[in-house]
PDB file of C-alpha atoms in Angstrom:
ATOM      1  CA  MET A   1     -17.668  64.429  64.331  1.00 41.00           C
ATOM      2  CA  SER A   2     -15.550  65.752  61.489  1.00 60.00           C
ATOM      3  CA  LEU A   3     -14.260  63.417  58.818  1.00 86.00           C
ATOM      4  CA  ALA A   4     -10.760  62.095  59.337  1.00 95.00           C
ATOM      5  CA  VAL A   5      -7.997  63.845  57.448  1.00 98.00           C
ATOM      6  CA  ARG A   6      -6.382  61.577  54.858  1.00 98.00           C
ATOM      7  CA  VAL A   7      -2.629  61.334  54.320  1.00 98.00           C
ATOM      8  CA  ILE A   8      -1.802  60.247  50.770  1.00 98.00           C
ATOM      9  CA  PRO A   9       1.646  59.382  49.401  1.00 96.00           C
ATOM     10  CA  CYS A  10       1.991  60.044  45.677  1.00 93.00           C
ATOM     11  CA  LEU A  11       4.094  57.834  43.447  1.00 91.00           C
ATOM     12  CA  ASP A  12       5.135  59.383  40.125  1.00 86.00           C
ATOM     13  CA  VAL A  13       5.660  56.382  37.851  1.00 87.00           C
ATOM     14  CA  ASP A  14       7.732  56.407  34.652  1.00 85.00           C
ATOM     15  CA  ASP A  15       7.913  53.168  32.670  1.00 82.00           C
ATOM     16  CA  GLY A  16       7.267  51.031  35.732  1.00 84.00           C
ATOM     17  CA  ARG A  17       9.593  52.859  38.167  1.00 85.00           C
ATOM     18  CA  VAL A  18       8.941  55.535  40.795  1.00 82.00           C
ATOM     19  CA  VAL A  19      10.636  58.844  39.941  1.00 80.00           C
ATOM     20  CA  LYS A  20      10.769  62.281  41.511  1.00 68.00           C
ATOM     21  CA  GLY A  21      12.031  65.692  40.456  1.00 58.00           C
ATOM     22  CA  VAL A  22      11.313  69.386  40.886  1.00 52.00           C
ATOM     23  CA  HIS A  23       8.513  70.854  38.759  1.00 50.00           C
ATOM     24  CA  PHE A  24       8.360  67.427  37.003  1.00 51.00           C
ATOM     25  CA  GLU A  25      11.901  67.869  35.645  1.00 54.00           C
ATOM     26  CA  ASN A  26      15.278  66.245  36.402  1.00 58.00           C
ATOM     27  CA  LEU A  27      13.553  63.015  37.357  1.00 66.00           C
ATOM     28  CA  ARG A  28      15.445  60.588  39.626  1.00 68.00           C
ATOM     29  CA  ASP A  29      14.714  56.922  40.229  1.00 73.00           C
ATOM     30  CA  ALA A  30      13.028  56.356  43.604  1.00 68.00           C
ATOM     31  CA  GLY A  31      12.313  52.634  43.528  1.00 80.00           C
ATOM     32  CA  ASP A  32       9.791  49.958  42.603  1.00 88.00           C
ATOM     33  CA  PRO A  33       6.193  51.224  42.833  1.00 90.00           C
ATOM     34  CA  VAL A  34       4.721  48.024  44.283  1.00 92.00           C
ATOM     35  CA  GLU A  35       7.385  47.864  47.000  1.00 92.00           C
ATOM     36  CA  ARG A  36       6.956  51.565  47.743  1.00 90.00           C
ATOM     37  CA  ALA A  37       3.190  51.206  47.906  1.00 93.00           C
ATOM     38  CA  ALA A  38       3.434  48.240  50.290  1.00 94.00           C
ATOM     39  CA  GLU A  39       5.769  50.209  52.568  1.00 94.00           C
ATOM     40  CA  TYR A  40       3.404  53.190  52.708  1.00 95.00           C
ATOM     41  CA  TYR A  41       0.499  50.842  53.413  1.00 95.00           C
ATOM     42  CA  ARG A  42       2.465  49.443  56.378  1.00 96.00           C
ATOM     43  CA  GLN A  43       3.149  52.990  57.573  1.00 96.00           C
ATOM     44  CA  GLY A  44      -0.584  53.729  57.672  1.00 97.00           C
ATOM     45  CA  ALA A  45      -1.286  55.609  54.438  1.00 98.00           C
ATOM     46  CA  ASP A  46      -5.020  56.219  54.007  1.00 98.00           C
ATOM     47  CA  GLU A  47      -4.867  56.133  50.222  1.00 97.00           C
ATOM     48  CA  LEU A  48      -2.255  55.956  47.480  1.00 97.00           C
ATOM     49  CA  THR A  49      -1.972  57.936  44.270  1.00 96.00           C
ATOM     50  CA  PHE A  50      -0.071  56.821  41.178  1.00 93.00           C
ATOM     51  CA  LEU A  51       0.678  59.362  38.464  1.00 88.00           C
ATOM     52  CA  ASP A  52       1.972  58.076  35.147  1.00 86.00           C
ATOM     53  CA  VAL A  53       4.308  60.968  34.355  1.00 79.00           C
ATOM     54  CA  THR A  54       5.068  59.990  30.780  1.00 75.00           C
ATOM     55  CA  ALA A  55       1.786  58.254  29.972  1.00 67.00           C
ATOM     56  CA  SER A  56       2.799  57.399  26.421  1.00 57.00           C
ATOM     57  CA  SER A  57       0.927  54.580  24.747  1.00 58.00           C
ATOM     58  CA  SER A  58       4.013  52.378  24.993  1.00 58.00           C
ATOM     59  CA  HIS A  59       3.971  52.714  28.779  1.00 64.00           C
ATOM     60  CA  ARG A  60       0.221  52.218  29.181  1.00 75.00           C
ATOM     61  CA  GLN A  61       0.397  48.439  29.476  1.00 76.00           C
ATOM     62  CA  THR A  62       3.269  48.726  31.963  1.00 76.00           C
ATOM     63  CA  MET A  63       1.112  50.998  34.106  1.00 87.00           C
ATOM     64  CA  TYR A  64      -1.832  48.592  33.970  1.00 91.00           C
ATOM     65  CA  ASP A  65       0.481  45.862  35.226  1.00 91.00           C
ATOM     66  CA  VAL A  66       1.792  48.070  38.052  1.00 91.00           C
ATOM     67  CA  VAL A  67      -1.763  48.988  39.087  1.00 94.00           C
ATOM     68  CA  HIS A  68      -2.865  45.351  39.045  1.00 95.00           C
ATOM     69  CA  ARG A  69       0.107  44.155  41.104  1.00 93.00           C
ATOM     70  CA  THR A  70      -0.301  47.013  43.596  1.00 93.00           C
ATOM     71  CA  ALA A  71      -4.047  46.517  44.022  1.00 93.00           C
ATOM     72  CA  GLU A  72      -3.407  42.885  44.938  1.00 91.00           C
ATOM     73  CA  GLU A  73      -1.109  43.996  47.790  1.00 86.00           C
ATOM     74  CA  LEU A  74      -3.166  46.846  49.258  1.00 88.00           C
ATOM     75  CA  PHE A  75      -6.462  47.298  51.034  1.00 90.00           C
ATOM     76  CA  ILE A  76      -6.714  51.071  50.809  1.00 95.00           C
ATOM     77  CA  PRO A  77      -8.069  53.212  47.942  1.00 96.00           C
ATOM     78  CA  LEU A  78      -5.767  53.575  44.937  1.00 97.00           C
ATOM     79  CA  THR A  79      -6.054  56.561  42.596  1.00 97.00           C
ATOM     80  CA  VAL A  80      -4.343  56.455  39.200  1.00 95.00           C
ATOM     81  CA  GLY A  81      -3.831  59.424  36.889  1.00 93.00           C
ATOM     82  CA  GLY A  82      -1.713  60.547  33.979  1.00 87.00           C
ATOM     83  CA  GLY A  83      -2.584  60.109  30.331  1.00 86.00           C
ATOM     84  CA  VAL A  84      -6.226  59.248  30.999  1.00 92.00           C
ATOM     85  CA  ARG A  85      -7.915  60.452  27.832  1.00 92.00           C
ATOM     86  CA  THR A  86     -11.166  58.521  27.450  1.00 94.00           C
ATOM     87  CA  VAL A  87     -13.955  56.883  29.426  1.00 96.00           C
ATOM     88  CA  ASP A  88     -12.538  53.553  28.242  1.00 95.00           C
ATOM     89  CA  ASP A  89      -9.177  54.433  29.863  1.00 94.00           C
ATOM     90  CA  VAL A  90     -11.050  54.939  33.125  1.00 96.00           C
ATOM     91  CA  ASP A  91     -12.829  51.626  32.668  1.00 97.00           C
ATOM     92  CA  ASN A  92      -9.543  49.803  32.025  1.00 95.00           C
ATOM     93  CA  LEU A  93      -7.868  51.255  35.114  1.00 96.00           C
ATOM     94  CA  LEU A  94     -10.828  50.341  37.317  1.00 97.00           C
ATOM     95  CA  ARG A  95     -10.718  46.801  35.951  1.00 97.00           C
ATOM     96  CA  CYS A  96      -6.994  46.656  36.836  1.00 95.00           C
ATOM     97  CA  GLY A  97      -7.799  47.520  40.442  1.00 96.00           C
ATOM     98  CA  ALA A  98      -7.844  51.319  40.675  1.00 97.00           C
ATOM     99  CA  ASP A  99     -10.557  52.749  42.936  1.00 97.00           C
ATOM    100  CA  LYS A 100     -10.412  56.284  41.541  1.00 98.00           C
ATOM    101  CA  VAL A 101      -9.008  57.818  38.397  1.00 97.00           C
ATOM    102  CA  GLY A 102      -7.377  61.220  38.073  1.00 96.00           C
ATOM    103  CA  VAL A 103      -8.112  63.268  34.969  1.00 95.00           C
ATOM    104  CA  ASN A 104      -6.465  66.527  33.962  1.00 93.00           C
ATOM    105  CA  THR A 105      -5.773  67.508  30.331  1.00 92.00           C
ATOM    106  CA  ALA A 106      -8.528  65.385  28.810  1.00 93.00           C
ATOM    107  CA  ALA A 107     -11.118  67.101  31.008  1.00 96.00           C
ATOM    108  CA  ILE A 108      -9.810  70.524  29.988  1.00 96.00           C
ATOM    109  CA  ASN A 109     -10.038  69.557  26.318  1.00 94.00           C
ATOM    110  CA  ASN A 110     -13.454  67.934  26.756  1.00 97.00           C
ATOM    111  CA  PRO A 111     -15.277  68.924  29.965  1.00 98.00           C
ATOM    112  CA  GLN A 112     -18.145  66.614  29.017  1.00 98.00           C
ATOM    113  CA  MET A 113     -15.806  63.737  29.917  1.00 98.00           C
ATOM    114  CA  ILE A 114     -16.296  64.623  33.588  1.00 98.00           C
ATOM    115  CA  ALA A 115     -20.043  64.155  33.264  1.00 98.00           C
ATOM    116  CA  ASP A 116     -19.616  60.973  31.206  1.00 98.00           C
ATOM    117  CA  VAL A 117     -17.295  59.343  33.754  1.00 98.00           C
ATOM    118  CA  SER A 118     -19.436  60.455  36.683  1.00 98.00           C
ATOM    119  CA  SER A 119     -22.667  59.150  35.194  1.00 97.00           C
ATOM    120  CA  ARG A 120     -21.152  55.796  34.197  1.00 98.00           C
ATOM    121  CA  PHE A 121     -19.069  54.990  37.283  1.00 98.00           C
ATOM    122  CA  GLY A 122     -20.244  57.423  39.983  1.00 97.00           C
ATOM    123  CA  ASN A 123     -18.709  60.754  40.904  1.00 96.00           C
ATOM    124  CA  GLN A 124     -16.587  59.153  43.656  1.00 97.00           C
ATOM    125  CA  VAL A 125     -14.436  57.627  40.885  1.00 98.00           C
ATOM    126  CA  LEU A 126     -13.420  60.887  39.236  1.00 98.00           C
ATOM    127  CA  VAL A 127     -10.636  62.972  40.768  1.00 98.00           C
ATOM    128  CA  LEU A 128     -10.043  66.191  38.847  1.00 98.00           C
ATOM    129  CA  SER A 129      -6.317  66.905  38.924  1.00 96.00           C
ATOM    130  CA  VAL A 130      -5.734  70.651  38.743  1.00 97.00           C
ATOM    131  CA  ASP A 131      -2.176  71.876  38.124  1.00 94.00           C
ATOM    132  CA  ALA A 132      -2.594  75.530  39.048  1.00 95.00           C
ATOM    133  CA  ARG A 133      -0.195  78.429  39.466  1.00 92.00           C
ATOM    134  CA  ARG A 134      -0.205  82.159  39.806  1.00 89.00           C
ATOM    135  CA  GLU A 135      -0.710  83.634  36.381  1.00 78.00           C
ATOM    136  CA  ARG A 136       2.233  84.894  34.384  1.00 72.00           C
ATOM    137  CA  GLY A 137       2.678  86.961  31.282  1.00 63.00           C
ATOM    138  CA  GLU A 138      -0.089  88.741  29.404  1.00 60.00           C
ATOM    139  CA  ARG A 139      -2.998  86.430  30.181  1.00 61.00           C
ATOM    140  CA  HIS A 140      -5.148  87.604  33.077  1.00 68.00           C
ATOM    141  CA  THR A 141      -7.639  85.482  34.960  1.00 72.00           C
ATOM    142  CA  GLN A 142     -10.169  86.942  37.345  1.00 78.00           C
ATOM    143  CA  SER A 143      -8.756  85.079  40.345  1.00 81.00           C
ATOM    144  CA  GLY A 144      -5.057  85.335  39.502  1.00 86.00           C
ATOM    145  CA  PHE A 145      -4.732  81.538  39.497  1.00 93.00           C
ATOM    146  CA  GLU A 146      -4.514  79.763  36.152  1.00 94.00           C
ATOM    147  CA  VAL A 147      -4.755  76.139  35.098  1.00 94.00           C
ATOM    148  CA  THR A 148      -1.717  74.632  33.376  1.00 91.00           C
ATOM    149  CA  THR A 149      -0.930  71.397  31.550  1.00 87.00           C
ATOM    150  CA  MET A 150       2.297  69.559  30.650  1.00 78.00           C
ATOM    151  CA  GLY A 151       3.540  69.599  34.243  1.00 74.00           C
ATOM    152  CA  GLY A 152       3.059  73.344  34.562  1.00 75.00           C
ATOM    153  CA  ARG A 153       4.888  74.180  31.360  1.00 79.00           C
ATOM    154  CA  LYS A 154       1.839  75.091  29.275  1.00 85.00           C
ATOM    155  CA  SER A 155      -0.626  77.803  30.248  1.00 87.00           C
ATOM    156  CA  THR A 156      -4.286  77.290  29.352  1.00 90.00           C
ATOM    157  CA  GLY A 157      -5.517  80.760  30.264  1.00 89.00           C
ATOM    158  CA  ILE A 158      -8.338  79.109  32.228  1.00 93.00           C
ATOM    159  CA  ASP A 159      -9.168  80.586  35.612  1.00 94.00           C
ATOM    160  CA  ALA A 160      -8.513  77.852  38.176  1.00 96.00           C
ATOM    161  CA  LEU A 161     -11.376  78.905  40.442  1.00 97.00           C
ATOM    162  CA  TRP A 162     -13.860  78.966  37.587  1.00 97.00           C
ATOM    163  CA  TRP A 163     -12.618  75.544  36.485  1.00 98.00           C
ATOM    164  CA  VAL A 164     -12.984  73.765  39.831  1.00 98.00           C
ATOM    165  CA  LYS A 165     -16.492  75.138  40.245  1.00 98.00           C
ATOM    166  CA  ARG A 166     -17.461  74.048  36.732  1.00 98.00           C
ATOM    167  CA  ALA A 167     -15.958  70.595  37.316  1.00 98.00           C
ATOM    168  CA  GLU A 168     -17.981  70.140  40.489  1.00 98.00           C
ATOM    169  CA  GLU A 169     -21.142  71.049  38.574  1.00 98.00           C
ATOM    170  CA  LEU A 170     -20.270  68.464  35.909  1.00 98.00           C
ATOM    171  CA  GLY A 171     -19.798  65.709  38.481  1.00 98.00           C
ATOM    172  CA  ALA A 172     -16.190  65.649  39.676  1.00 98.00           C
ATOM    173  CA  GLY A 173     -16.007  63.903  43.041  1.00 98.00           C
ATOM    174  CA  GLU A 174     -12.779  65.378  44.344  1.00 98.00           C
ATOM    175  CA  ILE A 175     -10.139  67.994  43.477  1.00 98.00           C
ATOM    176  CA  LEU A 176      -6.432  67.140  43.535  1.00 98.00           C
ATOM    177  CA  LEU A 177      -5.062  70.660  43.802  1.00 98.00           C
ATOM    178  CA  ASN A 178      -1.402  70.751  42.861  1.00 95.00           C
ATOM    179  CA  SER A 179       0.433  74.046  43.204  1.00 94.00           C
ATOM    180  CA  MET A 180       2.912  74.197  40.332  1.00 91.00           C
ATOM    181  CA  ASP A 181       4.701  77.105  42.025  1.00 88.00           C
ATOM    182  CA  ALA A 182       5.330  74.995  45.125  1.00 88.00           C
ATOM    183  CA  ASP A 183       5.764  71.536  43.544  1.00 84.00           C
ATOM    184  CA  GLY A 184       8.978  69.853  44.639  1.00 76.00           C
ATOM    185  CA  THR A 185      10.274  72.922  46.460  1.00 82.00           C
ATOM    186  CA  GLN A 186       9.553  71.557  49.979  1.00 85.00           C
ATOM    187  CA  GLU A 187       8.758  75.101  51.120  1.00 91.00           C
ATOM    188  CA  GLY A 188       5.159  74.501  52.188  1.00 95.00           C
ATOM    189  CA  PHE A 189       1.731  74.219  50.588  1.00 97.00           C
ATOM    190  CA  ASP A 190       0.151  77.172  48.789  1.00 96.00           C
ATOM    191  CA  LEU A 191      -2.336  78.076  51.520  1.00 97.00           C
ATOM    192  CA  GLU A 192      -3.794  81.046  49.662  1.00 96.00           C
ATOM    193  CA  MET A 193      -4.685  78.816  46.712  1.00 97.00           C
ATOM    194  CA  ILE A 194      -6.236  76.156  48.964  1.00 98.00           C
ATOM    195  CA  ARG A 195      -8.394  78.762  50.715  1.00 98.00           C
ATOM    196  CA  ALA A 196      -9.492  80.240  47.395  1.00 97.00           C
ATOM    197  CA  VAL A 197     -10.548  76.857  45.981  1.00 98.00           C
ATOM    198  CA  ARG A 198     -12.277  75.896  49.258  1.00 98.00           C
ATOM    199  CA  ARG A 199     -14.537  78.924  48.905  1.00 97.00           C
ATOM    200  CA  GLU A 200     -15.656  77.722  45.476  1.00 97.00           C
ATOM    201  CA  VAL A 201     -16.401  74.008  45.964  1.00 98.00           C
ATOM    202  CA  ARG A 202     -18.008  71.652  48.487  1.00 97.00           C
ATOM    203  CA  ILE A 203     -16.344  68.458  47.250  1.00 98.00           C
ATOM    204  CA  PRO A 204     -13.144  67.250  48.962  1.00 98.00           C
ATOM    205  CA  ILE A 205      -9.825  68.939  48.194  1.00 98.00           C
ATOM    206  CA  ILE A 206      -6.494  67.117  48.267  1.00 98.00           C
ATOM    207  CA  ALA A 207      -3.648  69.579  48.817  1.00 98.00           C
ATOM    208  CA  SER A 208      -0.517  68.803  46.820  1.00 96.00           C
ATOM    209  CA  GLY A 209       2.801  70.470  46.132  1.00 94.00           C
ATOM    210  CA  GLY A 210       5.339  71.918  48.520  1.00 93.00           C
ATOM    211  CA  ALA A 211       5.429  69.706  51.611  1.00 94.00           C
ATOM    212  CA  GLY A 212       8.886  69.829  53.215  1.00 94.00           C
ATOM    213  CA  LYS A 213       8.428  69.273  56.954  1.00 96.00           C
ATOM    214  CA  VAL A 214       5.749  67.835  59.218  1.00 97.00           C
ATOM    215  CA  SER A 215       4.676  71.307  60.326  1.00 97.00           C
ATOM    216  CA  ASP A 216       3.648  72.098  56.726  1.00 97.00           C
ATOM    217  CA  PHE A 217       0.694  69.689  56.820  1.00 98.00           C
ATOM    218  CA  PRO A 218      -1.679  71.048  59.509  1.00 98.00           C
ATOM    219  CA  PRO A 219      -1.901  74.536  57.917  1.00 98.00           C
ATOM    220  CA  ALA A 220      -3.095  72.940  54.648  1.00 98.00           C
ATOM    221  CA  ILE A 221      -6.005  71.353  56.524  1.00 98.00           C
ATOM    222  CA  ASP A 222      -6.671  74.608  58.372  1.00 98.00           C
ATOM    223  CA  ALA A 223      -6.845  76.325  54.963  1.00 98.00           C
ATOM    224  CA  GLY A 224      -9.611  73.962  53.841  1.00 98.00           C
ATOM    225  CA  ALA A 225      -8.043  70.788  52.451  1.00 98.00           C
ATOM    226  CA  ASP A 226      -9.599  67.428  53.359  1.00 98.00           C
ATOM    227  CA  ALA A 227      -6.453  65.458  52.560  1.00 98.00           C
ATOM    228  CA  VAL A 228      -2.743  66.083  52.117  1.00 98.00           C
ATOM    229  CA  LEU A 229      -0.558  64.511  49.460  1.00 97.00           C
ATOM    230  CA  ALA A 230       3.227  64.379  49.223  1.00 94.00           C
ATOM    231  CA  ALA A 231       5.946  62.474  47.408  1.00 88.00           C
ATOM    232  CA  SER A 232       9.607  63.446  47.883  1.00 83.00           C
ATOM    233  CA  VAL A 233       9.501  63.750  51.661  1.00 90.00           C
ATOM    234  CA  PHE A 234       8.230  60.182  51.927  1.00 91.00           C
ATOM    235  CA  HIS A 235      10.361  58.645  49.162  1.00 83.00           C
ATOM    236  CA  TYR A 236      13.664  59.842  50.571  1.00 81.00           C
ATOM    237  CA  GLY A 237      12.897  59.101  54.211  1.00 87.00           C
ATOM    238  CA  LYS A 238      12.574  62.683  55.395  1.00 91.00           C
ATOM    239  CA  MET A 239       9.446  61.676  57.319  1.00 96.00           C
ATOM    240  CA  THR A 240       6.952  58.833  57.633  1.00 97.00           C
ATOM    241  CA  ILE A 241       3.174  58.740  57.285  1.00 97.00           C
ATOM    242  CA  GLY A 242       3.058  58.331  61.070  1.00 97.00           C
ATOM    243  CA  ASP A 243       5.084  61.500  61.591  1.00 98.00           C
ATOM    244  CA  VAL A 244       2.564  63.469  59.532  1.00 98.00           C
ATOM    245  CA  LYS A 245      -0.408  61.957  61.373  1.00 98.00           C
ATOM    246  CA  ASP A 246       1.187  62.773  64.712  1.00 98.00           C
ATOM    247  CA  ALA A 247       1.606  66.399  63.642  1.00 98.00           C
ATOM    248  CA  LEU A 248      -2.009  66.569  62.449  1.00 98.00           C
ATOM    249  CA  ARG A 249      -3.283  65.067  65.721  1.00 98.00           C
ATOM    250  CA  ALA A 250      -1.180  67.506  67.728  1.00 98.00           C
ATOM    251  CA  ALA A 251      -2.787  70.342  65.774  1.00 98.00           C
ATOM    252  CA  GLY A 252      -6.263  69.070  66.720  1.00 97.00           C
ATOM    253  CA  HIS A 253      -7.218  67.289  63.512  1.00 97.00           C
ATOM    254  CA  VAL A 254      -8.909  63.891  63.414  1.00 97.00           C
ATOM    255  CA  VAL A 255      -6.856  61.216  61.636  1.00 97.00           C
ATOM    256  CA  ARG A 256      -7.393  57.495  61.167  1.00 91.00           C
TER     257      ARG A 256
END
């Protein structure tokens, strides 16, 4: 029997509040993260992801408090990312109640961090967040997909397919694949990118970026994702977790 597809709401948190924008810009308030998380838990979310979108040191303690309060309310896995720079940051988030920790820029700057986190806490703890897009400008990657940082604003010149494969070798337990071209557009997931990454890695892939209607979700699983993640469509009531699960079931996928 195949593993059940996971449906994961993502809460972008800025100074203790949920926010949402397009391409991480023009952020709007979307509520209290603990209340939002509790609502998604009631709707049947399989996991929750928090991303600290500012992640400045002044907000770090606020985020720890949000994670702690949320973990007390929920009985599903909680992943927290954004501004995670050291193994100690991972340790602190786990102590606050996170089950997994998402790492992006710090892993790019120091790939050894992936191995360090994996060896200390187990590879199931480390989710490599990959903000990828089709390459632009003069830099050319072999695959045509490049890794970015700063919410897609800064190009690294790193080939996204090379990077996910290297991260798996170092001990990443999961890939959160966020299409920066599709993020916030509600025009559908980047299926070509999902298929390309699926060919490179065996670890689970969470598809992120671009969900706009329930019919967008099954094709992401067909393309090779093990889980689907969305934010805006849930925050503003466009659909529920149950709506997405119904669409996945109707398409022949196993859901919880």
